[in-house]
Amino acid sequence: MMKFRFRRQGNDPQREKIKQELFAFNKTVEHGFPHQPSALTFDPQLQLMAIGTKSGAIKIYGSPGVEFTGLHRDTAVVSQIHFLQGQGRLLSLLDDNTLHLWELGGASRDRGGAKREGVVYLEEKRNYSVLGRPGLESCSASRVTVLLLLRSCDLLCVGTEGGAIHFLDLPRLSLRDNQSLLLDQVMQSVPEDYRCGKSLGPVESLQEHPQQPGKILIGYSRGLVVLWDLSTRNAEQMFLGKQQLESLVWERSGRSFVSSHSDGGYSLWAVASGNTYTHQPVSSSIPYGPFPCKAINKILWRTTQSGCPVVLYSGGMPRASYGDRHCVTIQQDKQHVTLDFTSRVIDFFTVHTTNLEHDYDDPSALVVLLEEELVVIDLLTTGWPSVPPPYLAPLHSSAITTSCHLDDVPAKLWDRLATAGNSQGTQHSWPICGGKNLAPTPKQQELLLTGHEDGTVRFWDVSAVAMTPLYKLSTANVFHTDSLQEEEWPPFRKVGCFDPYSDDPRLGIQKISLCKYSCRLVVAGTAGQVIVLGLSDERSDHTVDVSTVDLLQDREGFTWKGHDRLEPRTSPAPFPPGFQPLVVVQALPPASVTAVTLHAEWNLVAFGTSHGFGLFDYHRHTAVLARCTLHPNDSLAMEGPLSRVKSLKKSLRQSFRRIRKSRVSGKKRPVPTPTSKIQEANAALADQEEVAPVQRRIEPRSADDSLSGVVRCLCFADTYLRDGTHHGPTLWAGTNSGSVYAYALEVPGGSGCVEAVLGKEIQLMHRAPVVSICVLDGRGKPLPEPYQASLDLATAPDMTNPHSVLIASEEQLKVFSLPKVGAKTKFKLTAHEGCRVRRVATVTVCSTAQEDYSETSLVCLTNLGDLHLFNVPVLRPQVRYDCIRKEDISGIASCVFTKNGQGFYLISPSEYQRFSLSAKVITEPLCTVELERPLEQHISTVDEVENNLRNITEEDGCSLGILIT
């Protein structure tokens, strides 16, 4: 029978059709904050914001759910981006000196066979390379320093390093011949005593006159500012500044402008007709002088109806005392606040009135793009508070250490979490609200929980495209920590939530488990702390009970050399509404928790470390079980993740031992004598002569490998363990050395104590680490979650037919019958080239053709980044997809699957890539924007032009050399 199962099967057309209706791999949306942002712009007419990155990506955001993404062909830094206001077009400048025109187009696309009518997408239409004058300008002189789009959106002014300004027609991106403004022409109008034989330097700033179209301010690095008339090609007025120029901004009326400088000051200049030369500004100020200050990189001047302008600028801090600060200052009359950020300021803008019929700017919000987050300040509310973002929140405000996904969250839990989250901050309207979300309303609420290095757990709404912060839990106040309180120096104000430094690395969250029906949460950390929490709608001041569980059980010969445990608070501590601690279970030694599982219906929590696993009854606050899994040679497990005393000699010795074993892998090895039913089953499977073509042989591992006692997975199940007629609660644990322990539990309904009795102790033959354990009912389906069956929220499990257990190791998948632990089937994934299973989950995939048809599949992610799906329980391969680059180790390690066939993994410290394995369940941006131009107005994309040229070349049998502009 087993040989028959391994025969190569022919393709069944009917089955292939069903698979197409069930499975489809799509990378759908990127959640979080763009990695390494480099440019920012805003379209006040469409209310859209765009961010460019160092990797060449462009992301456009509007109201929550409105997102567009584009990627340049070449991986180059996006230096600048500018909207053609109201048109849905965008210009990008890369650091390779190329300009690119992007457009929001209305072409329909296919997704899963369905047309998406009315949906807008971002596409690149044209590009242009800015070249210097042959023989006259070097490559560095032609480097673009600044762009100015005129309000008419038909002309682009391009300032360069050499001081020249070129003009391009839009949207064709074609250079106006013989129209460039060269530095020589400007120098002719400059007074002789100002020249002094020195160059004016690069073009630093270009600004169009707010009231007189066709006139622009040109600012040169040396300090000269020229008011230039494009129609007459003459300089109307020159402002002979003496300080190195950083930026320019017009005052709304056009009667004055402000310049910022490298000495940390800014100046107000008057624009008056008849004055050819202006030698001195109306006023100058160095806000943080007279000490040497850093340059004011950018300044904005916004008028208000109160008569007092709002002045906003970045930089300008005293070099000696605060030169390392990242700041933006807001000043209005006597109000003065310096926003102090934890990462570098990239750019900023204000949301204000742009209609020229209005007399004032009246700014309503300040938007600051930082290297690690986006911060929005409400300028209409007293005190200028921060606005919580509905998306673009920095996932990595503290480094992500673990994650957990919950689907179909009950409305009651969702509302209580939202209420607790709202109490943590003031709610303000989001100022970036362009576009329209066309995606259907999510059928269920989904939560993604992320654990962080600073001991926090953040709850995210991932039901739709926008990943919205819902609630934040901090565990630091359960313990005494060495947090430092910095003295605040007015007018500094700490703004933003990105904080890469943890008060104590032992606070880091390693594992999370949440029961969505009982509102019980378990978080486990780096120092062996396991915290059980309950949801409360009221604030509470109480002392948290602490219980210890010694996993070594007085075993001799082991001394813990790692970090100390966290010291719990002995006095009452304040806990805000939300999840509040009920009890802290401290594992000893205080090693990092490697596995945790919760069964709220039985009031039990199980946890594992590198030393063993424990079982705790959090209702009675009693330890039920402590099992040590250490091997006599597991000395590395006693050093801890934060220890610096790891033995290099031992690591090298183990590496050479593995190499030596691999060289003799072809030699026949003696088969150990089976001592249990599971080993008999392994031997029966290993003795088969025929191996499936897609499966490979497995290398046995040594029993004395380091960290062999690490507990990799834990599982509760109501199943048959002792005999085939009586089922009951069980606990399963899998370790790094391929050991599986199964305990039968006695859970009394009254006041009695929970008891645990070892039912099975299993050793996989090849000693591969056990990644996952899943018990299947009589129909081969995974058992429902706690409370699901009792609350009639899921189909009751089949308890009449025999159960089975699916054990996934790093090298193969095996299904065994229960309670006799007889071998049923297996599938090997390991190859000699290094394939290893990293993540395993059971998912339910629905058909696109039949509403009531679905299949339960097992999905495996390997260390090569590919995904394999199998039928359960027969383990027949279904589909395989390439998902993550094999070099992206952190991405593979961070992957988490959802029960409906989706997944998330980190593509950067601040971004999750969402993907779908289901042909039916796809969460992707579907949005539109009302544009001033008709969507039918089509500009051929770069791809379309190249395809047309290729067709012409093939038909004519000739070759063409064409520069596409």
Short mmCIF file of N, CA, C and O in Angstrom, two decimals, residues 182-234:
data_model
loop_
_atom_site.label_atom_id
_atom_site.label_comp_id
_atom_site.label_asym_id
_atom_site.label_seq_id
_atom_site.Cartn_x
_atom_site.Cartn_y
_atom_site.Cartn_z
N LEU A 182 21.68 80.23 -18.21
CA LEU A 182 23.02 79.84 -17.78
C LEU A 182 23.56 80.83 -16.76
O LEU A 182 23.12 81.98 -16.67
N LEU A 183 24.53 80.37 -16.01
CA LEU A 183 25.09 81.19 -14.94
C LEU A 183 25.75 82.45 -15.49
O LEU A 183 25.72 83.51 -14.86
N ASP A 184 26.30 82.34 -16.71
CA ASP A 184 26.96 83.50 -17.31
C ASP A 184 25.99 84.66 -17.50
O ASP A 184 26.34 85.83 -17.31
N GLN A 185 24.74 84.34 -17.89
CA GLN A 185 23.75 85.39 -18.11
C GLN A 185 23.41 86.11 -16.81
O GLN A 185 23.23 87.34 -16.80
N VAL A 186 23.34 85.39 -15.72
CA VAL A 186 23.03 86.00 -14.43
C VAL A 186 24.21 86.83 -13.95
O VAL A 186 24.04 87.94 -13.42
N MET A 187 25.42 86.32 -14.12
CA MET A 187 26.60 87.02 -13.64
C MET A 187 26.77 88.38 -14.31
O MET A 187 27.34 89.31 -13.71
N GLN A 188 26.26 88.54 -15.53
CA GLN A 188 26.37 89.82 -16.21
C GLN A 188 25.62 90.93 -15.49
O GLN A 188 25.97 92.11 -15.60
N SER A 189 24.56 90.56 -14.74
CA SER A 189 23.77 91.56 -14.05
C SER A 189 24.21 91.78 -12.60
O SER A 189 23.68 92.65 -11.91
N VAL A 190 25.16 90.98 -12.14
CA VAL A 190 25.60 91.08 -10.75
C VAL A 190 26.64 92.19 -10.62
O VAL A 190 27.54 92.30 -11.47
N PRO A 191 26.55 93.04 -9.59
CA PRO A 191 27.54 94.12 -9.41
C PRO A 191 28.96 93.56 -9.30
O PRO A 191 29.17 92.46 -8.77
N GLU A 192 29.91 94.34 -9.79
CA GLU A 192 31.29 93.89 -9.82
C GLU A 192 31.83 93.60 -8.42
O GLU A 192 32.55 92.64 -8.21
N ASP A 193 31.47 94.46 -7.44
CA ASP A 193 32.01 94.27 -6.10
C ASP A 193 31.42 93.03 -5.41
O ASP A 193 31.98 92.54 -4.44
N TYR A 194 30.28 92.53 -5.91
CA TYR A 194 29.69 91.32 -5.33
C TYR A 194 30.31 90.06 -5.92
O TYR A 194 30.35 89.01 -5.29
N ARG A 195 30.77 90.17 -7.17
CA ARG A 195 31.34 88.99 -7.82
C ARG A 195 32.61 88.52 -7.11
O ARG A 195 32.72 87.36 -6.73
N CYS A 196 33.56 89.43 -6.98
CA CYS A 196 34.82 89.13 -6.29
C CYS A 196 35.51 87.91 -6.88
O CYS A 196 36.23 87.20 -6.18
N GLY A 197 35.24 87.64 -8.12
CA GLY A 197 35.87 86.51 -8.78
C GLY A 197 35.38 85.15 -8.32
O GLY A 197 35.98 84.13 -8.66
N LYS A 198 34.30 85.14 -7.54
CA LYS A 198 33.80 83.88 -7.01
C LYS A 198 32.55 83.43 -7.77
O LYS A 198 31.78 84.26 -8.25
N SER A 199 32.36 82.11 -7.83
CA SER A 199 31.16 81.58 -8.46
C SER A 199 29.95 81.76 -7.53
O SER A 199 30.10 81.86 -6.30
N LEU A 200 28.77 81.79 -8.11
CA LEU A 200 27.55 81.90 -7.30
C LEU A 200 27.17 80.57 -6.67
O LEU A 200 26.34 80.54 -5.76
N GLY A 201 27.76 79.50 -7.16
CA GLY A 201 27.47 78.19 -6.58
C GLY A 201 26.25 77.53 -7.20
O GLY A 201 25.62 78.05 -8.13
N PRO A 202 25.88 76.37 -6.70
CA PRO A 202 24.72 75.65 -7.24
C PRO A 202 23.41 76.40 -6.99
O PRO A 202 23.33 77.26 -6.11
N VAL A 203 22.40 76.04 -7.77
CA VAL A 203 21.05 76.55 -7.54
C VAL A 203 20.47 75.80 -6.34
O VAL A 203 20.31 74.58 -6.39
N GLU A 204 20.18 76.52 -5.25
CA GLU A 204 19.69 75.89 -4.02
C GLU A 204 18.18 75.88 -3.93
O GLU A 204 17.59 74.99 -3.32
N SER A 205 17.53 76.91 -4.52
CA SER A 205 16.07 77.00 -4.36
C SER A 205 15.46 77.71 -5.55
O SER A 205 16.04 78.65 -6.10
N LEU A 206 14.29 77.25 -5.96
CA LEU A 206 13.47 77.88 -7.00
C LEU A 206 12.06 78.00 -6.45
O LEU A 206 11.49 77.00 -6.01
N GLN A 207 11.48 79.21 -6.49
CA GLN A 207 10.13 79.44 -5.97
C GLN A 207 9.37 80.36 -6.91
O GLN A 207 9.86 81.44 -7.27
N GLU A 208 8.17 79.96 -7.30
CA GLU A 208 7.34 80.78 -8.19
C GLU A 208 6.63 81.87 -7.39
O GLU A 208 6.18 81.64 -6.26
N HIS A 209 6.53 83.05 -7.99
CA HIS A 209 5.83 84.18 -7.37
C HIS A 209 4.37 83.80 -7.12
O HIS A 209 3.69 83.30 -8.02
N PRO A 210 3.87 83.98 -5.88
CA PRO A 210 2.51 83.50 -5.57
C PRO A 210 1.41 84.30 -6.27
O PRO A 210 0.29 83.80 -6.42
N GLN A 211 1.70 85.53 -6.74
CA GLN A 211 0.66 86.37 -7.35
C GLN A 211 0.92 86.67 -8.82
O GLN A 211 0.00 87.07 -9.53
N GLN A 212 2.13 86.52 -9.27
CA GLN A 212 2.48 86.87 -10.64
C GLN A 212 3.11 85.66 -11.34
O GLN A 212 4.32 85.44 -11.25
N PRO A 213 2.29 84.86 -12.01
CA PRO A 213 2.83 83.69 -12.71
C PRO A 213 3.88 84.10 -13.73
O PRO A 213 3.79 85.16 -14.36
N GLY A 214 4.89 83.26 -13.87
CA GLY A 214 5.95 83.57 -14.81
C GLY A 214 7.15 84.22 -14.19
O GLY A 214 8.16 84.45 -14.88
N LYS A 215 7.05 84.58 -12.93
CA LYS A 215 8.21 85.14 -12.23
C LYS A 215 8.66 84.16 -11.16
O LYS A 215 7.84 83.63 -10.41
N ILE A 216 9.97 83.95 -11.10
CA ILE A 216 10.48 82.98 -10.14
C ILE A 216 11.64 83.57 -9.35
O ILE A 216 12.37 84.45 -9.85
N LEU A 217 11.77 83.10 -8.12
CA LEU A 217 12.94 83.41 -7.30
C LEU A 217 13.98 82.33 -7.51
O LEU A 217 13.67 81.14 -7.45
N ILE A 218 15.21 82.77 -7.77
CA ILE A 218 16.32 81.84 -7.94
C ILE A 218 17.31 82.10 -6.82
O ILE A 218 17.82 83.21 -6.68
N GLY A 219 17.58 81.10 -6.02
CA GLY A 219 18.52 81.24 -4.92
C GLY A 219 19.77 80.42 -5.18
O GLY A 219 19.69 79.22 -5.44
N TYR A 220 20.92 81.08 -5.12
CA TYR A 220 22.20 80.40 -5.32
C TYR A 220 22.87 80.16 -3.98
O TYR A 220 22.67 80.90 -3.01
N SER A 221 23.69 79.13 -3.95
CA SER A 221 24.30 78.69 -2.69
C SER A 221 25.08 79.79 -2.00
O SER A 221 25.06 79.91 -0.77
N ARG A 222 25.76 80.64 -2.73
CA ARG A 222 26.59 81.69 -2.13
C ARG A 222 25.76 82.72 -1.39
O ARG A 222 26.25 83.39 -0.49
N GLY A 223 24.49 82.86 -1.73
CA GLY A 223 23.63 83.81 -1.03
C GLY A 223 22.86 84.75 -1.94
O GLY A 223 21.95 85.44 -1.49
N LEU A 224 23.21 84.79 -3.23
CA LEU A 224 22.49 85.66 -4.16
C LEU A 224 21.11 85.09 -4.46
O LEU A 224 20.96 83.91 -4.70
N VAL A 225 20.09 86.00 -4.44
CA VAL A 225 18.73 85.64 -4.81
C VAL A 225 18.29 86.56 -5.94
O VAL A 225 18.45 87.79 -5.85
N VAL A 226 17.76 85.97 -7.01
CA VAL A 226 17.36 86.73 -8.20
C VAL A 226 15.89 86.54 -8.45
O VAL A 226 15.39 85.40 -8.44
N LEU A 227 15.16 87.63 -8.66
CA LEU A 227 13.76 87.57 -9.12
C LEU A 227 13.80 87.64 -10.64
O LEU A 227 14.14 88.68 -11.22
N TRP A 228 13.46 86.56 -11.29
CA TRP A 228 13.64 86.42 -12.74
C TRP A 228 12.28 86.35 -13.42
O TRP A 228 11.38 85.64 -12.97
N ASP A 229 12.16 87.11 -14.52
CA ASP A 229 10.94 87.11 -15.33
C ASP A 229 11.15 86.16 -16.51
O ASP A 229 12.01 86.40 -17.36
N LEU A 230 10.37 85.08 -16.54
CA LEU A 230 10.55 84.08 -17.59
C LEU A 230 10.14 84.60 -18.97
O LEU A 230 10.69 84.18 -19.99
N SER A 231 9.16 85.50 -19.00
CA SER A 231 8.66 85.97 -20.29
C SER A 231 9.66 86.92 -20.95
O SER A 231 9.88 86.87 -22.16
N THR A 232 10.27 87.82 -20.16
CA THR A 232 11.22 88.79 -20.74
C THR A 232 12.66 88.30 -20.63
O THR A 232 13.55 88.91 -21.23
N ARG A 233 12.87 87.22 -19.85
CA ARG A 233 14.20 86.67 -19.62
C ARG A 233 15.15 87.73 -19.08
O ARG A 233 16.29 87.88 -19.51
N ASN A 234 14.65 88.47 -18.08
CA ASN A 234 15.45 89.51 -17.43
C ASN A 234 15.35 89.38 -15.92
O ASN A 234 14.34 88.88 -15.39
#
